[in-house]
Amino acid sequence: MRSIWIALIAVALLAGSASGASTGGSIDLVAYSTPKDAYGKIVSAFQKTTAGNGVSVSQSYGASGDQARAVAAGQPADIVALSLDPDIDLLVQKKLVPKNWNGNAHRGIVSQSLVVFVLRDGNPKHIKGWGDLVKPGVQVITPNPFTSGGARWNVLAAYGAQRRIGKSDKQAVRYLYKLFHHVPVQPDSARSALQIFSQGKGDVLLTYQNEAIFAEKKGVHTEYHVPKATMLIETPVALTKSGLGKPAAKAFYKYLWSGTAQKAFADQGYRPVVKGVARGYRLYNPPGLFTINSKSYGLNGWTKVNRRFFNPRRGSMAAIEMSLGR
């Protein structure tokens, strides 16, 4: 009888393992600021699944660059959901994230968005294009590009838009100088920038399209405009080496590309990356939409772009910040 009971217990355990039953555990999720609401809903939905039953998820949100540096300095993280690839690459350099972090079918990209203009209700300054941002009397709110991933997307959208209309590299960088002289304050994150804009500071906010939609849902009286030339934002997620050792973390990572999770992103204004989900939403693509790999717009991938624009000592944005006394 004892042998029979042992055999039955073994079969039960194997069945539980095969069905993906959760053994509980915990996950440390470290993310950039803007998808907080989306991840909150995704975590709740995951915990109702077999794999997520009994799993606790600790969530931390902040400026993408700051979050990456915090993890590099020792903040616990099993999954990092950041604004751009270089912030995850920093953790690869620190040997906290494996080199093949972007090896899945979606290249590690979990959601997309666009850089847009959030305007005052009625658009009193008649802002329509990038040229309007550098007109006298116009104040632009954008986060600090040395703390915020969203700010870097904004910078590259502005630069690429200039290249699209035929400006040279030098002329496009000169435009960035002019643009940032219209920026009275640089908050640390996209969400902080939205809060400052909602308090009445500035005439236009450069931000993610999903942040503009978030503002509308929260009752901030604004409108947003998608410029003819703008950038496709692609936000990555990765398992850290500690997360790879946790079945619950691996299950949650996989769940992020499920229909339920992708719809949660879409409901918060993001663009789903799973085609089956994306077809259920009307996604407007402006005629001048470009990506980080649009060489004809002077962009040739994050490795070169990050070094060229955002090196803290020799990058174009470091020089611009120094010209502002920052």
PDB file of C-alpha atoms in Angstrom, residues 85 104 112 175 215-216 223 231 252 279:
ATOM      1  CA  ASP A  85      17.133  48.860 -25.407  1.00  0.00           C
ATOM      2  CA  ASN A 104      12.179  35.701 -28.663  1.00  0.00           C
ATOM      3  CA  GLN A 112       4.835  50.169 -29.091  1.00  0.00           C
ATOM      4  CA  TYR A 175      17.325  72.360 -34.371  1.00  0.00           C
ATOM      5  CA  ALA A 215      -4.172  62.180 -19.695  1.00  0.00           C
ATOM      6  CA  GLU A 216      -7.548  62.210 -21.435  1.00  0.00           C
ATOM      7  CA  GLU A 223      -5.714  67.427 -26.970  1.00  0.00           C
ATOM      8  CA  MET A 231       9.064  58.036 -34.328  1.00  0.00           C
ATOM      9  CA  PHE A 252       4.869  36.043 -16.239  1.00  0.00           C
ATOM     10  CA  ARG A 279      -6.016  43.984 -35.731  1.00  0.00           C
TER      11      ARG A 279
END
